């Protein structure tokens, strides 16, 4: 049975539970109480069983390793979060909080993007009707703030200014040479893995760290550029695995996971890769280096 199939079945099962709960809400009070007691008893039974499995796995070093792998499976993770056995990471909680308000924002012409979560602070970028000084923009911003504070347990929300849109400047222009550095050809950046690129004047130092290098990550036509230093212990990202489908980059040293295109750390919400602005012009990658 594939993970996708399992996830699909879990979704279907979750929908059945939701539907059953909605129908139970319509029952008369005594029947509703019986139905809810039954639900709580079944959940309690499952939770206890899962707790025992998790405890036993944690006691054994091999089991612990397996447990970490299992928690990477979104279905297992969701199940453990649902039973309160693991706590959702702050990034997931913040995403969930925003997902709840996003339809309302969009119906009013606004948008929100989660840039980073550095507890107790969330950084977001607002767009459309959410930005500006109008009364409605203020109301929409408050909605975002309230969602993040009350549902994701954060204390403060910072609004990150929009990145200026890339400006097309003639290649002969001095400002291009000073701000953007010509990188490799797009074809030299392999899809779905990390390609180390050494800017002019920087030479390779070799593993385990090569901090002068830039780690380029390509997913399809998009390329992101990072300082070649994992946010955990600073080792080289050269042999990181990149799952093109999920756009997740996994550091080869201790398994920290990052959003491949943004550098946000999935394993530890307070960390992220140092990113450089990168863009693709025709068949060439450009990276904005320096200050
Ligand atoms: S150096 Fe990357 S996970 Fe430890």
PDB file of C-alpha atoms and ligand atoms in Angstrom:
ATOM      1  CA  UNK A   1       0.000   0.000   0.000  1.00  0.00           C
ATOM      2  CA  UNK A   2       1.508   3.343  -1.015  1.00  0.00           C
ATOM      3  CA  UNK A   3       1.744   6.355   1.276  1.00  0.00           C
ATOM      4  CA  UNK A   4      -0.593   8.239  -1.100  1.00  0.00           C
ATOM      5  CA  UNK A   5      -3.183   5.504  -0.836  1.00  0.00           C
ATOM      6  CA  UNK A   6      -2.890   5.493   2.936  1.00  0.00           C
ATOM      7  CA  UNK A   7      -3.198   9.278   3.037  1.00  0.00           C
ATOM      8  CA  UNK A   8      -6.279   9.111   0.829  1.00  0.00           C
ATOM      9  CA  UNK A   9      -7.828   6.514   3.065  1.00  0.00           C
ATOM     10  CA  UNK A  10      -7.005   8.549   6.153  1.00  0.00           C
ATOM     11  CA  UNK A  11      -8.645  11.622   4.582  1.00  0.00           C
ATOM     12  CA  UNK A  12     -11.724   9.567   3.768  1.00  0.00           C
ATOM     13  CA  UNK A  13     -11.819   8.180   7.310  1.00  0.00           C
ATOM     14  CA  UNK A  14     -11.398  11.701   8.757  1.00  0.00           C
ATOM     15  CA  UNK A  15     -14.282  12.936   6.585  1.00  0.00           C
ATOM     16  CA  UNK A  16     -16.455  10.065   7.823  1.00  0.00           C
ATOM     17  CA  UNK A  17     -15.681  11.022  11.414  1.00  0.00           C
ATOM     18  CA  UNK A  18     -16.530  14.685  10.681  1.00  0.00           C
ATOM     19  CA  UNK A  19     -19.794  13.715   9.017  1.00  0.00           C
ATOM     20  CA  UNK A  20     -20.697  11.386  11.895  1.00  0.00           C
ATOM     21  CA  UNK A  21     -19.936  14.135  14.440  1.00  0.00           C
ATOM     22  CA  UNK A  22     -22.082  16.615  12.492  1.00  0.00           C
ATOM     23  CA  UNK A  23     -24.942  14.120  12.461  1.00  0.00           C
ATOM     24  CA  UNK A  24     -24.471  13.357  16.143  1.00  0.00           C
ATOM     25  CA  UNK A  25     -24.828  17.087  16.864  1.00  0.00           C
ATOM     26  CA  UNK A  26     -28.370  16.850  15.505  1.00  0.00           C
ATOM     27  CA  UNK A  27     -29.415  14.065  17.897  1.00  0.00           C
ATOM     28  CA  UNK A  28     -31.418  14.711  21.033  1.00  0.00           C
ATOM     29  CA  UNK A  29     -29.269  15.453  24.104  1.00  0.00           C
ATOM     30  CA  UNK A  30     -29.094  11.925  25.660  1.00  0.00           C
ATOM     31  CA  UNK A  31     -28.328  10.256  22.309  1.00  0.00           C
ATOM     32  CA  UNK A  32     -25.742  12.925  21.532  1.00  0.00           C
ATOM     33  CA  UNK A  33     -24.044  12.295  24.863  1.00  0.00           C
ATOM     34  CA  UNK A  34     -23.862   8.554  24.157  1.00  0.00           C
ATOM     35  CA  UNK A  35     -22.402   9.172  20.683  1.00  0.00           C
ATOM     36  CA  UNK A  36     -19.802  11.618  22.006  1.00  0.00           C
ATOM     37  CA  UNK A  37     -18.879   9.280  24.852  1.00  0.00           C
ATOM     38  CA  UNK A  38     -18.343   6.518  22.331  1.00  0.00           C
ATOM     39  CA  UNK A  39     -16.134   8.777  20.189  1.00  0.00           C
ATOM     40  CA  UNK A  40     -14.091   9.873  23.216  1.00  0.00           C
ATOM     41  CA  UNK A  41     -13.706   6.250  24.379  1.00  0.00           C
ATOM     42  CA  UNK A  42     -12.493   5.047  20.951  1.00  0.00           C
ATOM     43  CA  UNK A  43     -10.079   7.979  20.647  1.00  0.00           C
ATOM     44  CA  UNK A  44      -8.793   7.392  24.172  1.00  0.00           C
ATOM     45  CA  UNK A  45      -8.219   3.718  23.391  1.00  0.00           C
ATOM     46  CA  UNK A  46      -6.308   4.579  20.194  1.00  0.00           C
ATOM     47  CA  UNK A  47      -4.290   7.238  21.953  1.00  0.00           C
ATOM     48  CA  UNK A  48      -3.239   4.862  24.686  1.00  0.00           C
ATOM     49  CA  UNK A  49      -2.187   2.241  22.122  1.00  0.00           C
ATOM     50  CA  UNK A  50      -0.223   4.789  20.092  1.00  0.00           C
ATOM     51  CA  UNK A  51       1.441   6.122  23.238  1.00  0.00           C
ATOM     52  CA  UNK A  52       2.668   2.636  24.105  1.00  0.00           C
ATOM     53  CA  UNK A  53       4.038   2.110  20.588  1.00  0.00           C
ATOM     54  CA  UNK A  54       5.831   5.472  20.679  1.00  0.00           C
ATOM     55  CA  UNK A  55       7.244   4.851  24.170  1.00  0.00           C
ATOM     56  CA  UNK A  56       8.605   1.440  23.198  1.00  0.00           C
ATOM     57  CA  UNK A  57      10.167   2.801  20.016  1.00  0.00           C
ATOM     58  CA  UNK A  58      11.806   5.623  21.946  1.00  0.00           C
ATOM     59  CA  UNK A  59      13.399   3.180  24.385  1.00  0.00           C
ATOM     60  CA  UNK A  60      15.344   1.418  21.651  1.00  0.00           C
ATOM     61  CA  UNK A  61      17.957   3.333  19.601  1.00  0.00           C
ATOM     62  CA  UNK A  62      16.898   1.587  16.373  1.00  0.00           C
ATOM     63  CA  UNK A  63      13.268   2.148  17.234  1.00  0.00           C
ATOM     64  CA  UNK A  64      13.972   5.812  17.878  1.00  0.00           C
ATOM     65  CA  UNK A  65      15.467   6.162  14.410  1.00  0.00           C
ATOM     66  CA  UNK A  66      12.446   4.443  12.922  1.00  0.00           C
ATOM     67  CA  UNK A  67      10.154   6.689  14.926  1.00  0.00           C
ATOM     68  CA  UNK A  68      11.820   9.796  13.475  1.00  0.00           C
ATOM     69  CA  UNK A  69      11.335   8.366   9.991  1.00  0.00           C
ATOM     70  CA  UNK A  70       7.711   7.602  10.744  1.00  0.00           C
ATOM     71  CA  UNK A  71       7.048  11.101  12.006  1.00  0.00           C
ATOM     72  CA  UNK A  72       8.260  12.378   8.637  1.00  0.00           C
ATOM     73  CA  UNK A  73       5.311  10.591   7.080  1.00  0.00           C
ATOM     74  CA  UNK A  74       2.564  13.261   6.943  1.00  0.00           C
ATOM     75  CA  UNK A  75      -0.135  10.728   7.765  1.00  0.00           C
ATOM     76  CA  UNK A  76       1.632   9.390  10.864  1.00  0.00           C
ATOM     77  CA  UNK A  77       2.516  12.940  11.874  1.00  0.00           C
ATOM     78  CA  UNK A  78      -1.104  14.082  11.528  1.00  0.00           C
ATOM     79  CA  UNK A  79      -2.297  11.097  13.567  1.00  0.00           C
ATOM     80  CA  UNK A  80       0.186  11.748  16.375  1.00  0.00           C
ATOM     81  CA  UNK A  81      -0.635  15.467  16.389  1.00  0.00           C
ATOM     82  CA  UNK A  82      -4.350  14.661  16.476  1.00  0.00           C
ATOM     83  CA  UNK A  83      -3.860  12.514  19.571  1.00  0.00           C
ATOM     84  CA  UNK A  84      -1.655  15.107  21.230  1.00  0.00           C
ATOM     85  CA  UNK A  85       1.367  12.771  21.193  1.00  0.00           C
ATOM     86  CA  UNK A  86       3.567  15.154  19.230  1.00  0.00           C
ATOM     87  CA  UNK A  87       3.054  18.864  19.027  1.00  0.00           C
ATOM     88  CA  UNK A  88       2.676  20.376  15.581  1.00  0.00           C
ATOM     89  CA  UNK A  89       5.719  22.507  14.774  1.00  0.00           C
ATOM     90  CA  UNK A  90       5.107  26.290  14.870  1.00  0.00           C
ATOM     91  CA  UNK A  91       5.403  26.570  11.090  1.00  0.00           C
ATOM     92  CA  UNK A  92       2.641  24.001  10.550  1.00  0.00           C
ATOM     93  CA  UNK A  93       0.424  25.644  13.157  1.00  0.00           C
ATOM     94  CA  UNK A  94       0.941  29.044  11.556  1.00  0.00           C
ATOM     95  CA  UNK A  95       0.203  27.660   8.087  1.00  0.00           C
ATOM     96  CA  UNK A  96      -2.959  26.020   9.394  1.00  0.00           C
ATOM     97  CA  UNK A  97      -4.028  29.262  11.063  1.00  0.00           C
ATOM     98  CA  UNK A  98      -3.547  31.189   7.824  1.00  0.00           C
ATOM     99  CA  UNK A  99      -5.255  28.493   5.764  1.00  0.00           C
ATOM    100  CA  UNK A 100      -8.340  29.067   7.860  1.00  0.00           C
ATOM    101  CA  UNK A 101      -8.530  32.799   7.166  1.00  0.00           C
ATOM    102  CA  UNK A 102      -7.178  32.752   3.604  1.00  0.00           C
ATOM    103  CA  UNK A 103     -10.558  32.068   1.903  1.00  0.00           C
ATOM    104  CA  UNK A 104     -12.024  35.118   3.653  1.00  0.00           C
ATOM    105  CA  UNK A 105      -9.042  37.299   2.716  1.00  0.00           C
ATOM    106  CA  UNK A 106      -9.204  36.138  -0.892  1.00  0.00           C
ATOM    107  CA  UNK A 107     -12.936  36.760  -1.080  1.00  0.00           C
ATOM    108  CA  UNK A 108     -12.084  40.383  -0.160  1.00  0.00           C
ATOM    109  CA  UNK A 109      -9.250  40.622  -2.702  1.00  0.00           C
ATOM    110  CA  UNK A 110      -6.391  40.130  -0.233  1.00  0.00           C
ATOM    111  CA  UNK A 111      -3.649  37.596   0.214  1.00  0.00           C
ATOM    112  CA  UNK A 112      -1.113  36.519   2.813  1.00  0.00           C
ATOM    113  CA  UNK A 113       2.111  34.545   2.554  1.00  0.00           C
ATOM    114  CA  UNK A 114       3.904  33.088   5.549  1.00  0.00           C
ATOM    115  CA  UNK A 115       7.570  34.001   5.248  1.00  0.00           C
ATOM    116  CA  UNK A 116       9.014  32.662   8.506  1.00  0.00           C
ATOM    117  CA  UNK A 117       8.123  31.643  12.009  1.00  0.00           C
ATOM    118  CA  UNK A 118      10.665  32.562  14.635  1.00  0.00           C
ATOM    119  CA  UNK A 119       8.664  32.003  17.840  1.00  0.00           C
ATOM    120  CA  UNK A 120       7.167  34.101  19.243  1.00  0.00           C
ATOM    121  CA  UNK A 121       7.196  36.061  15.982  1.00  0.00           C
ATOM    122  CA  UNK A 122       5.634  35.246  12.622  1.00  0.00           C
ATOM    123  CA  UNK A 123       6.686  37.103   9.494  1.00  0.00           C
ATOM    124  CA  UNK A 124       4.147  37.474   6.747  1.00  0.00           C
ATOM    125  CA  UNK A 125       3.895  39.229   3.425  1.00  0.00           C
ATOM    126  CA  UNK A 126       0.543  40.792   2.599  1.00  0.00           C
ATOM    127  CA  UNK A 127      -0.842  41.490  -0.813  1.00  0.00           C
ATOM    128  CA  UNK A 128      -3.875  42.981  -2.528  1.00  0.00           C
ATOM    129  CA  UNK A 129      -6.525  44.393  -0.239  1.00  0.00           C
ATOM    130  CA  UNK A 130      -4.519  43.378   2.859  1.00  0.00           C
ATOM    131  CA  UNK A 131      -1.812  45.951   2.153  1.00  0.00           C
ATOM    132  CA  UNK A 132      -2.225  49.697   2.415  1.00  0.00           C
ATOM    133  CA  UNK A 133      -3.704  51.965   5.055  1.00  0.00           C
ATOM    134  CA  UNK A 134      -7.420  51.726   4.348  1.00  0.00           C
ATOM    135  CA  UNK A 135      -9.844  50.674   7.048  1.00  0.00           C
ATOM    136  CA  UNK A 136     -10.564  47.386   5.253  1.00  0.00           C
ATOM    137  CA  UNK A 137      -6.821  46.607   4.936  1.00  0.00           C
ATOM    138  CA  UNK A 138      -6.442  47.205   8.674  1.00  0.00           C
ATOM    139  CA  UNK A 139      -9.355  44.862   9.392  1.00  0.00           C
ATOM    140  CA  UNK A 140      -7.910  42.115   7.177  1.00  0.00           C
ATOM    141  CA  UNK A 141      -4.484  42.521   8.801  1.00  0.00           C
ATOM    142  CA  UNK A 142      -6.053  42.216  12.219  1.00  0.00           C
ATOM    143  CA  UNK A 143      -7.715  39.016  11.106  1.00  0.00           C
ATOM    144  CA  UNK A 144      -4.317  37.574  10.096  1.00  0.00           C
ATOM    145  CA  UNK A 145      -2.776  38.689  13.375  1.00  0.00           C
ATOM    146  CA  UNK A 146      -5.579  37.260  15.490  1.00  0.00           C
ATOM    147  CA  UNK A 147      -5.409  33.919  13.660  1.00  0.00           C
ATOM    148  CA  UNK A 148      -1.659  33.612  14.191  1.00  0.00           C
ATOM    149  CA  UNK A 149      -1.761  34.695  17.821  1.00  0.00           C
ATOM    150  CA  UNK A 150      -4.772  32.717  18.969  1.00  0.00           C
ATOM    151  CA  UNK A 151      -4.411  29.578  16.844  1.00  0.00           C
ATOM    152  CA  UNK A 152      -0.662  29.225  16.411  1.00  0.00           C
ATOM    153  CA  UNK A 153       0.344  30.452  19.882  1.00  0.00           C
ATOM    154  CA  UNK A 154       2.525  33.270  18.575  1.00  0.00           C
ATOM    155  CA  UNK A 155       2.860  36.669  20.199  1.00  0.00           C
ATOM    156  CA  UNK A 156       3.710  39.048  17.397  1.00  0.00           C
ATOM    157  CA  UNK A 157       3.256  39.348  13.674  1.00  0.00           C
ATOM    158  CA  UNK A 158       5.663  41.311  11.521  1.00  0.00           C
ATOM    159  CA  UNK A 159       4.754  42.360   8.043  1.00  0.00           C
ATOM    160  CA  UNK A 160       7.647  41.938   5.640  1.00  0.00           C
ATOM    161  CA  UNK A 161       7.769  44.495   2.838  1.00  0.00           C
ATOM    162  CA  UNK A 162       7.308  43.264  -0.692  1.00  0.00           C
ATOM    163  CA  UNK A 163      10.512  42.290  -2.522  1.00  0.00           C
ATOM    164  CA  UNK A 164      10.878  44.751  -5.356  1.00  0.00           C
ATOM    165  CA  UNK A 165       9.964  43.019  -8.576  1.00  0.00           C
ATOM    166  CA  UNK A 166      13.046  42.014 -10.558  1.00  0.00           C
ATOM    167  CA  UNK A 167      13.895  44.812 -12.925  1.00  0.00           C
ATOM    168  CA  UNK A 168      15.137  43.964 -16.358  1.00  0.00           C
ATOM    169  CA  UNK A 169      18.257  45.996 -16.898  1.00  0.00           C
ATOM    170  CA  UNK A 170      20.526  45.890 -19.905  1.00  0.00           C
ATOM    171  CA  UNK A 171      23.369  43.479 -19.284  1.00  0.00           C
ATOM    172  CA  UNK A 172      25.903  46.193 -20.001  1.00  0.00           C
ATOM    173  CA  UNK A 173      24.671  48.239 -17.086  1.00  0.00           C
ATOM    174  CA  UNK A 174      27.066  48.645 -14.191  1.00  0.00           C
ATOM    175  CA  UNK A 175      24.248  48.236 -11.681  1.00  0.00           C
ATOM    176  CA  UNK A 176      23.645  44.706 -12.948  1.00  0.00           C
ATOM    177  CA  UNK A 177      27.253  43.776 -12.355  1.00  0.00           C
ATOM    178  CA  UNK A 178      27.307  45.270  -8.880  1.00  0.00           C
ATOM    179  CA  UNK A 179      24.007  43.822  -7.659  1.00  0.00           C
ATOM    180  CA  UNK A 180      23.489  40.641  -9.581  1.00  0.00           C
ATOM    181  CA  UNK A 181      26.228  38.149 -10.270  1.00  0.00           C
ATOM    182  CA  UNK A 182      26.110  35.946 -13.300  1.00  0.00           C
ATOM    183  CA  UNK A 183      25.715  32.357 -12.187  1.00  0.00           C
ATOM    184  CA  UNK A 184      25.856  29.111 -14.099  1.00  0.00           C
ATOM    185  CA  UNK A 185      23.685  28.241 -17.046  1.00  0.00           C
ATOM    186  CA  UNK A 186      20.334  26.852 -15.992  1.00  0.00           C
ATOM    187  CA  UNK A 187      21.191  23.564 -17.710  1.00  0.00           C
ATOM    188  CA  UNK A 188      24.180  23.186 -15.357  1.00  0.00           C
ATOM    189  CA  UNK A 189      21.897  23.307 -12.310  1.00  0.00           C
ATOM    190  CA  UNK A 190      20.470  19.827 -11.995  1.00  0.00           C
ATOM    191  CA  UNK A 191      16.780  19.600 -11.261  1.00  0.00           C
ATOM    192  CA  UNK A 192      15.915  18.170  -7.853  1.00  0.00           C
ATOM    193  CA  UNK A 193      19.318  18.360  -6.199  1.00  0.00           C
ATOM    194  CA  UNK A 194      21.830  20.845  -4.824  1.00  0.00           C
ATOM    195  CA  UNK A 195      24.429  22.274  -7.171  1.00  0.00           C
ATOM    196  CA  UNK A 196      27.340  24.091  -5.569  1.00  0.00           C
ATOM    197  CA  UNK A 197      28.392  27.210  -7.396  1.00  0.00           C
ATOM    198  CA  UNK A 198      31.479  29.255  -6.552  1.00  0.00           C
ATOM    199  CA  UNK A 199      31.068  32.945  -7.357  1.00  0.00           C
ATOM    200  CA  UNK A 200      34.002  34.626  -9.090  1.00  0.00           C
ATOM    201  CA  UNK A 201      36.980  34.813  -6.732  1.00  0.00           C
ATOM    202  CA  UNK A 202      35.744  32.071  -4.382  1.00  0.00           C
ATOM    203  CA  UNK A 203      37.442  28.701  -4.483  1.00  0.00           C
ATOM    204  CA  UNK A 204      36.211  25.389  -3.142  1.00  0.00           C
ATOM    205  CA  UNK A 205      37.401  24.369   0.323  1.00  0.00           C
ATOM    206  CA  UNK A 206      35.955  20.856   0.331  1.00  0.00           C
ATOM    207  CA  UNK A 207      33.689  19.031   2.786  1.00  0.00           C
ATOM    208  CA  UNK A 208      32.366  19.087   5.434  1.00  0.00           C
ATOM    209  CA  UNK A 209      31.967  22.808   4.931  1.00  0.00           C
ATOM    210  CA  UNK A 210      32.460  25.095   2.001  1.00  0.00           C
ATOM    211  CA  UNK A 211      30.793  28.256   3.247  1.00  0.00           C
ATOM    212  CA  UNK A 212      31.993  30.442   0.375  1.00  0.00           C
ATOM    213  CA  UNK A 213      29.999  28.381  -2.078  1.00  0.00           C
ATOM    214  CA  UNK A 214      26.415  29.048  -3.009  1.00  0.00           C
ATOM    215  CA  UNK A 215      24.018  26.120  -2.864  1.00  0.00           C
ATOM    216  CA  UNK A 216      21.667  26.329  -5.825  1.00  0.00           C
ATOM    217  CA  UNK A 217      18.467  24.361  -5.660  1.00  0.00           C
ATOM    218  CA  UNK A 218      16.399  23.913  -8.764  1.00  0.00           C
ATOM    219  CA  UNK A 219      12.827  22.681  -8.840  1.00  0.00           C
ATOM    220  CA  UNK A 220      11.599  22.786 -12.423  1.00  0.00           C
ATOM    221  CA  UNK A 221      12.110  26.324 -13.703  1.00  0.00           C
ATOM    222  CA  UNK A 222      12.629  27.845 -10.273  1.00  0.00           C
ATOM    223  CA  UNK A 223      16.044  28.255  -8.691  1.00  0.00           C
ATOM    224  CA  UNK A 224      16.820  29.297  -5.121  1.00  0.00           C
ATOM    225  CA  UNK A 225      20.260  30.232  -3.819  1.00  0.00           C
ATOM    226  CA  UNK A 226      21.565  29.712  -0.281  1.00  0.00           C
ATOM    227  CA  UNK A 227      24.772  30.162   1.625  1.00  0.00           C
ATOM    228  CA  UNK A 228      26.245  26.680   1.652  1.00  0.00           C
ATOM    229  CA  UNK A 229      25.758  26.150   5.371  1.00  0.00           C
ATOM    230  CA  UNK A 230      23.021  24.143   7.004  1.00  0.00           C
ATOM    231  CA  UNK A 231      21.276  26.205   9.681  1.00  0.00           C
ATOM    232  CA  UNK A 232      21.808  23.342  12.143  1.00  0.00           C
ATOM    233  CA  UNK A 233      25.592  22.948  12.340  1.00  0.00           C
ATOM    234  CA  UNK A 234      26.801  24.853   9.309  1.00  0.00           C
ATOM    235  CA  UNK A 235      27.886  21.864   7.236  1.00  0.00           C
ATOM    236  CA  UNK A 236      27.818  21.795   3.460  1.00  0.00           C
ATOM    237  CA  UNK A 237      24.516  21.190   1.716  1.00  0.00           C
ATOM    238  CA  UNK A 238      26.250  19.687  -1.286  1.00  0.00           C
ATOM    239  CA  UNK A 239      24.888  16.190  -0.846  1.00  0.00           C
ATOM    240  CA  UNK A 240      21.486  17.222   0.447  1.00  0.00           C
ATOM    241  CA  UNK A 241      18.572  15.301  -0.963  1.00  0.00           C
ATOM    242  CA  UNK A 242      15.912  17.317  -2.728  1.00  0.00           C
ATOM    243  CA  UNK A 243      12.489  15.829  -3.102  1.00  0.00           C
ATOM    244  CA  UNK A 244      11.266  17.650  -6.203  1.00  0.00           C
ATOM    245  CA  UNK A 245       7.656  16.648  -5.660  1.00  0.00           C
ATOM    246  CA  UNK A 246       7.382  17.891  -2.115  1.00  0.00           C
ATOM    247  CA  UNK A 247      10.027  20.616  -2.666  1.00  0.00           C
ATOM    248  CA  UNK A 248      11.766  19.518   0.520  1.00  0.00           C
ATOM    249  CA  UNK A 249      15.521  19.630   0.989  1.00  0.00           C
ATOM    250  CA  UNK A 250      17.046  17.264   3.551  1.00  0.00           C
ATOM    251  CA  UNK A 251      20.502  17.989   4.949  1.00  0.00           C
ATOM    252  CA  UNK A 252      22.709  14.875   4.601  1.00  0.00           C
ATOM    253  CA  UNK A 253      24.381  15.353   7.984  1.00  0.00           C
ATOM    254  CA  UNK A 254      21.642  15.160  10.601  1.00  0.00           C
ATOM    255  CA  UNK A 255      18.502  15.170   8.521  1.00  0.00           C
ATOM    256  CA  UNK A 256      17.214  18.708   9.039  1.00  0.00           C
ATOM    257  CA  UNK A 257      14.522  19.413   6.493  1.00  0.00           C
ATOM    258  CA  UNK A 258      13.889  22.691   4.675  1.00  0.00           C
ATOM    259  CA  UNK A 259      11.408  24.056   2.194  1.00  0.00           C
ATOM    260  CA  UNK A 260      13.621  23.740  -0.880  1.00  0.00           C
ATOM    261  CA  UNK A 261      12.504  26.996  -2.497  1.00  0.00           C
ATOM    262  CA  UNK A 262      12.267  29.260   0.556  1.00  0.00           C
ATOM    263  CA  UNK A 263      14.854  27.812   2.944  1.00  0.00           C
ATOM    264  CA  UNK A 264      12.394  27.677   5.844  1.00  0.00           C
ATOM    265  CA  UNK A 265      13.313  24.899   8.214  1.00  0.00           C
ATOM    266  CA  UNK A 266      10.605  22.319   8.696  1.00  0.00           C
ATOM    267  CA  UNK A 267      12.448  20.470  11.479  1.00  0.00           C
ATOM    268  CA  UNK A 268      13.028  23.532  13.672  1.00  0.00           C
ATOM    269  CA  UNK A 269      10.754  26.503  13.192  1.00  0.00           C
ATOM    270  CA  UNK A 270      13.326  29.022  14.411  1.00  0.00           C
ATOM    271  CA  UNK A 271      15.894  28.226  11.749  1.00  0.00           C
ATOM    272  CA  UNK A 272      16.202  28.879   8.045  1.00  0.00           C
ATOM    273  CA  UNK A 273      18.845  28.788   5.351  1.00  0.00           C
ATOM    274  CA  UNK A 274      20.529  32.078   4.469  1.00  0.00           C
ATOM    275  CA  UNK A 275      19.016  32.874   1.113  1.00  0.00           C
ATOM    276  CA  UNK A 276      20.255  35.106  -1.689  1.00  0.00           C
ATOM    277  CA  UNK A 277      17.824  36.523  -4.219  1.00  0.00           C
ATOM    278  CA  UNK A 278      18.107  34.427  -7.368  1.00  0.00           C
ATOM    279  CA  UNK A 279      16.418  34.597 -10.742  1.00  0.00           C
ATOM    280  CA  UNK A 280      16.545  32.903 -14.082  1.00  0.00           C
ATOM    281  CA  UNK A 281      16.987  35.045 -17.182  1.00  0.00           C
ATOM    282  CA  UNK A 282      16.623  32.948 -20.287  1.00  0.00           C
ATOM    283  CA  UNK A 283      19.090  30.115 -19.890  1.00  0.00           C
ATOM    284  CA  UNK A 284      21.157  31.808 -17.166  1.00  0.00           C
ATOM    285  CA  UNK A 285      20.911  31.897 -13.364  1.00  0.00           C
ATOM    286  CA  UNK A 286      21.672  35.212 -11.638  1.00  0.00           C
ATOM    287  CA  UNK A 287      22.302  35.591  -7.929  1.00  0.00           C
ATOM    288  CA  UNK A 288      22.346  38.852  -5.987  1.00  0.00           C
ATOM    289  CA  UNK A 289      25.317  38.632  -3.664  1.00  0.00           C
ATOM    290  CA  UNK A 290      26.848  40.891  -1.080  1.00  0.00           C
ATOM    291  CA  UNK A 291      25.124  43.376   1.134  1.00  0.00           C
TER     292      UNK A 291
HETATM  293  S1  LIG B   1      24.408  20.145   9.673  1.00  0.00           S
HETATM  294 FE1  LIG B   1      22.598  19.906   8.589  1.00  0.00          FE
HETATM  295  S2  LIG B   1      21.351  18.760   9.847  1.00  0.00           S
HETATM  296 FE2  LIG B   1      23.145  19.028  11.003  1.00  0.00          FE
END
